[in-house]
Short mmCIF file of C-alpha atoms in Angstrom, two decimals:
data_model
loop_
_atom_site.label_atom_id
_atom_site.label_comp_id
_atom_site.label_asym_id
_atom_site.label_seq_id
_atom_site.Cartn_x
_atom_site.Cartn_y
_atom_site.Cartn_z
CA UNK U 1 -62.63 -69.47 -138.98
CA UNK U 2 -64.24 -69.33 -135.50
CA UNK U 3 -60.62 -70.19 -134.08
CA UNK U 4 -58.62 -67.17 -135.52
CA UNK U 5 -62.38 -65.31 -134.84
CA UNK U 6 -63.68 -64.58 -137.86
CA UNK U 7 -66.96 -64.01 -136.28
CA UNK U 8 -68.38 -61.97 -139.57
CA UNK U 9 -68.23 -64.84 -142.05
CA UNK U 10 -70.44 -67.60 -143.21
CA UNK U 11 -69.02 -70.09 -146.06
CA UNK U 12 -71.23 -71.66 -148.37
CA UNK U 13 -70.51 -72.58 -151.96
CA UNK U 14 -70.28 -69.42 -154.58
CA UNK U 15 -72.41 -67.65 -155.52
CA UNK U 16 -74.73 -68.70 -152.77
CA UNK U 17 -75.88 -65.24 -151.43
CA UNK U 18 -76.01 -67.35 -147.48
CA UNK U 19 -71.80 -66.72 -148.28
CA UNK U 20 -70.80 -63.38 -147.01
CA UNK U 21 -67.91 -62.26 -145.31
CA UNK U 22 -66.79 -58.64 -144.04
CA UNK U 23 -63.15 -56.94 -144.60
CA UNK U 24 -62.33 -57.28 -140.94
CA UNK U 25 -62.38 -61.11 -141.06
CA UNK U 26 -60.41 -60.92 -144.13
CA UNK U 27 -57.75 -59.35 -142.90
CA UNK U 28 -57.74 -61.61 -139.41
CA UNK U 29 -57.15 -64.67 -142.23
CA UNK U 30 -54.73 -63.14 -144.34
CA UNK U 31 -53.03 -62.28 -140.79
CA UNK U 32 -53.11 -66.30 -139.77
CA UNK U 33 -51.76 -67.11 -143.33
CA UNK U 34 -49.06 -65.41 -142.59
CA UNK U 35 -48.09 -66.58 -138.99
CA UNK U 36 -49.30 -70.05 -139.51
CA UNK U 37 -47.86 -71.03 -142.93
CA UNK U 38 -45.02 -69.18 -143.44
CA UNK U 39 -43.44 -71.87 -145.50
CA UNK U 40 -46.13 -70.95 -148.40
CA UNK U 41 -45.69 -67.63 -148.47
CA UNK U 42 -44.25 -67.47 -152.39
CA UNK U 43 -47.36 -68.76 -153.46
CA UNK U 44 -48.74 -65.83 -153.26
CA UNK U 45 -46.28 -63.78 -155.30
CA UNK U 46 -46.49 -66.17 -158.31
CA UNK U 47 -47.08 -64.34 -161.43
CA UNK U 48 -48.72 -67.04 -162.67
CA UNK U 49 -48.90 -71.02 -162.86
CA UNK U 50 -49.19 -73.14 -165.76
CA UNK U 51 -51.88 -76.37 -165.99
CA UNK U 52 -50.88 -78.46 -169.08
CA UNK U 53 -51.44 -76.02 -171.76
CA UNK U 54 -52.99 -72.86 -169.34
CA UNK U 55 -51.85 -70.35 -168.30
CA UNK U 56 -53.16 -68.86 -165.26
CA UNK U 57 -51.82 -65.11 -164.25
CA UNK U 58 -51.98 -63.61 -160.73
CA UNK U 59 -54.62 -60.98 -160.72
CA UNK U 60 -52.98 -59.30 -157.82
CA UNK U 61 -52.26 -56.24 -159.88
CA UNK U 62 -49.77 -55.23 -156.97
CA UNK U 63 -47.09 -57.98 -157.95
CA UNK U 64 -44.49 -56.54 -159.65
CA UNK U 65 -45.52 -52.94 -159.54
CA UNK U 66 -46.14 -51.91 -156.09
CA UNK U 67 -42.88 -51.56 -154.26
CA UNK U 68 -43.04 -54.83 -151.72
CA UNK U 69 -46.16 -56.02 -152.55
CA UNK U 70 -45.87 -59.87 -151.72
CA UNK U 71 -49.19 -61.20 -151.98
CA UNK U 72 -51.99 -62.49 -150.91
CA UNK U 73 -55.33 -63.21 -152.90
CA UNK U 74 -58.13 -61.46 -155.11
CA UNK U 75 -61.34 -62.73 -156.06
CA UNK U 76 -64.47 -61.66 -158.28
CA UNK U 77 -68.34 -62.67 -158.59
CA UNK U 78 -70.60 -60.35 -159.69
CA UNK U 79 -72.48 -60.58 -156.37
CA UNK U 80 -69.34 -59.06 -154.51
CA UNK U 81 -67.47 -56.99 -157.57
CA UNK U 82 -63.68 -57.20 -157.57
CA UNK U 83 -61.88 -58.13 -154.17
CA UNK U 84 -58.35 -57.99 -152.69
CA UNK U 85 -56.72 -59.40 -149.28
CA UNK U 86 -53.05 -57.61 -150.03
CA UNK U 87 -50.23 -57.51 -148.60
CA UNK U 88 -46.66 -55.70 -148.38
CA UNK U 89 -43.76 -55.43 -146.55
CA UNK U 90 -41.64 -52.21 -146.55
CA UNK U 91 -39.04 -51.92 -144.16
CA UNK U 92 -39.25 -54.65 -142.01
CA UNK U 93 -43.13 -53.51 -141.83
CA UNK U 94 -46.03 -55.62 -142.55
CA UNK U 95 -49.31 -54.73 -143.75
CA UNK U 96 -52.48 -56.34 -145.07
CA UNK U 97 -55.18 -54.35 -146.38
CA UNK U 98 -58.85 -55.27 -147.99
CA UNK U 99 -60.58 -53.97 -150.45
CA UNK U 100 -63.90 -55.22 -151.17
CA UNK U 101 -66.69 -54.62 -153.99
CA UNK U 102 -64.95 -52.38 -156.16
CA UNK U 103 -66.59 -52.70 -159.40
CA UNK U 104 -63.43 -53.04 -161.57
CA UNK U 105 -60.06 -54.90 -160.74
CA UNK U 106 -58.19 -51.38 -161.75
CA UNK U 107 -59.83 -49.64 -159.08
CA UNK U 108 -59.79 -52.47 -156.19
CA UNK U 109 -55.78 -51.68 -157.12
CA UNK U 110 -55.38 -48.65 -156.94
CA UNK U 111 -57.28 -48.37 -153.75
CA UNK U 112 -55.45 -51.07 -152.31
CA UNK U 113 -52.08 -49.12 -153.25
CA UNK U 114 -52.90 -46.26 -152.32
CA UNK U 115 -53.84 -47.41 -148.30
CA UNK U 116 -50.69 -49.24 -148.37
CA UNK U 117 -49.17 -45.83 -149.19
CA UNK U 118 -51.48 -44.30 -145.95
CA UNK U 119 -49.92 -46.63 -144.36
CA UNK U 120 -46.72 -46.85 -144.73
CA UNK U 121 -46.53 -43.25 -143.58
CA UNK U 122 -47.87 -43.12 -140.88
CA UNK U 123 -45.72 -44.06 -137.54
CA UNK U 124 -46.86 -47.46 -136.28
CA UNK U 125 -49.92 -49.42 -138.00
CA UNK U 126 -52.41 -48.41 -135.00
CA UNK U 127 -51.51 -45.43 -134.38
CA UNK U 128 -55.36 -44.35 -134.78
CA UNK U 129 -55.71 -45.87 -131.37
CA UNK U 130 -53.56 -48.50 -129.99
CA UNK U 131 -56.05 -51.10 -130.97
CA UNK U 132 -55.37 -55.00 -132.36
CA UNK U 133 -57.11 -56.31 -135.36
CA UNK U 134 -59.54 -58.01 -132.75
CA UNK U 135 -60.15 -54.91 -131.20
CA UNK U 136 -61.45 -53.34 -133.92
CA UNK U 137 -65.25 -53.07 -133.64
CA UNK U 138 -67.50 -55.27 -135.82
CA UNK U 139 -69.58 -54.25 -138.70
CA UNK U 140 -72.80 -52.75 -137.98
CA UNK U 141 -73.93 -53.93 -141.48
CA UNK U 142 -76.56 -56.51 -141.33
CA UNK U 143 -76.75 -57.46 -145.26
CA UNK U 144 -73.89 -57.55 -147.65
CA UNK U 145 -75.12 -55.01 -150.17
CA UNK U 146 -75.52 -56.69 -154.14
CA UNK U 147 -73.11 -55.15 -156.04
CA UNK U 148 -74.19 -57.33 -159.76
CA UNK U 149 -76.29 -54.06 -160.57
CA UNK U 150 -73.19 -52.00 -160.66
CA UNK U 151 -70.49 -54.41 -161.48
CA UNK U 152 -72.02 -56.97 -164.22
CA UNK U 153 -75.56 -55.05 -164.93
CA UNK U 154 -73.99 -52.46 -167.55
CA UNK U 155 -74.76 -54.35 -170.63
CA UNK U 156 -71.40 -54.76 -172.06
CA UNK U 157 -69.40 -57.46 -171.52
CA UNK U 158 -68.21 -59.29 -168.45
CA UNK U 159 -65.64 -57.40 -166.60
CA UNK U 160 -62.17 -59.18 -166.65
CA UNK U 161 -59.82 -60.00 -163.87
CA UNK U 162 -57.19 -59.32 -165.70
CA UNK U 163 -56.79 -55.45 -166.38
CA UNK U 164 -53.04 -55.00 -165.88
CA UNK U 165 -52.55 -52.77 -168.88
CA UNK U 166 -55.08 -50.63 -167.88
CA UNK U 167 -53.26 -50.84 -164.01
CA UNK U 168 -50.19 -49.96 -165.86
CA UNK U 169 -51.53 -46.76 -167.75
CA UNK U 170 -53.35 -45.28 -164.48
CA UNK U 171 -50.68 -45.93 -162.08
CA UNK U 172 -48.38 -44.13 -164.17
CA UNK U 173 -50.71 -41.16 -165.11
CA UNK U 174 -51.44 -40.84 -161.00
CA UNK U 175 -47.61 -41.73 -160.30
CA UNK U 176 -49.28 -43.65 -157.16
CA UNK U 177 -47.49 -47.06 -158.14
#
């Protein structure tokens, strides 16, 4: 991490609250990914994998319904709500983008389309100033904010990964993907 400059992160174990990580250093991983392994890159677009008798889809509601959407990774705790590292290739044009602690995986989809779709149209991926990824300025947030209140403290049930039909129905009633 400190050699690609991920200078935002600490890694412990889930859901140790010492782990925290900002959407900066996210993206500057998902970047290396990319360069450095290149040979793995249909992992990500798996729609699922199966272990003995499990089945195990790809919660990267993106797959299959955003037009080049070829990966990358999501993630969930209750800590940090629902997570995405995304990315997409349109022509011959890159981009990663990160959404962090939405507090359902329809939304951290959506959101994630629809900057892909900022994007995409504009001219050249920094054209808000020139600047590299490592340019960018850190975060002037000194505590990742808890986002179980919001995301697991509703008294229902647990909120699922897995919320493709419910992807399906608002992506069509927005016409966004």
């Amino acid at each position: 991490a400190r050699r690609l400059g991920m200078n935002e992160s600490n890694w412990t174990n889930l859901p140790d609250a010492a782990q925290y990580t900002s959407a900066r250093d996210m993206a500057i991983l998902g970047r290396a990914l990319i360069r450095e392994f290149p040979e793995h890159r249909g992992l990500f677009q798996l729609s699922a994998i199966k272990l003995g008798r499990r089945v195990m889809p790809n919660h990267n509601g993106l797959i299959g319904r955003y037009p080049g959407a070829d990966g990358m990774k999501t993630g969930f705790i209750c800590s940090s709500g629902f997570n995405v590292v995304a990315s997409a290739t349109r022509d011959g044009r890159r981009l990663i983008t990160v959404i962090m602690g939405s507090p359902s995986a329809t939304e951290r989809t959506i959101k994630a389309g629809e900057l892909f779709d900022w994007g995409f149209s504009t001219p050249s991926p920094f054209s808000f100033g020139e600047r590299t990824l490592e340019e960018l300025p850190r975060s002037d947030v000194s505590e990742a904010p808890d986002m179980r209140p919001y995301v697991c403290g509703r008294g229902g049930p647990m909120p699922a990964e897995d919320e493709a039909g419910a992807v399906q129905a608002n992506a069509a009633a927005s016409g966004r993907i």
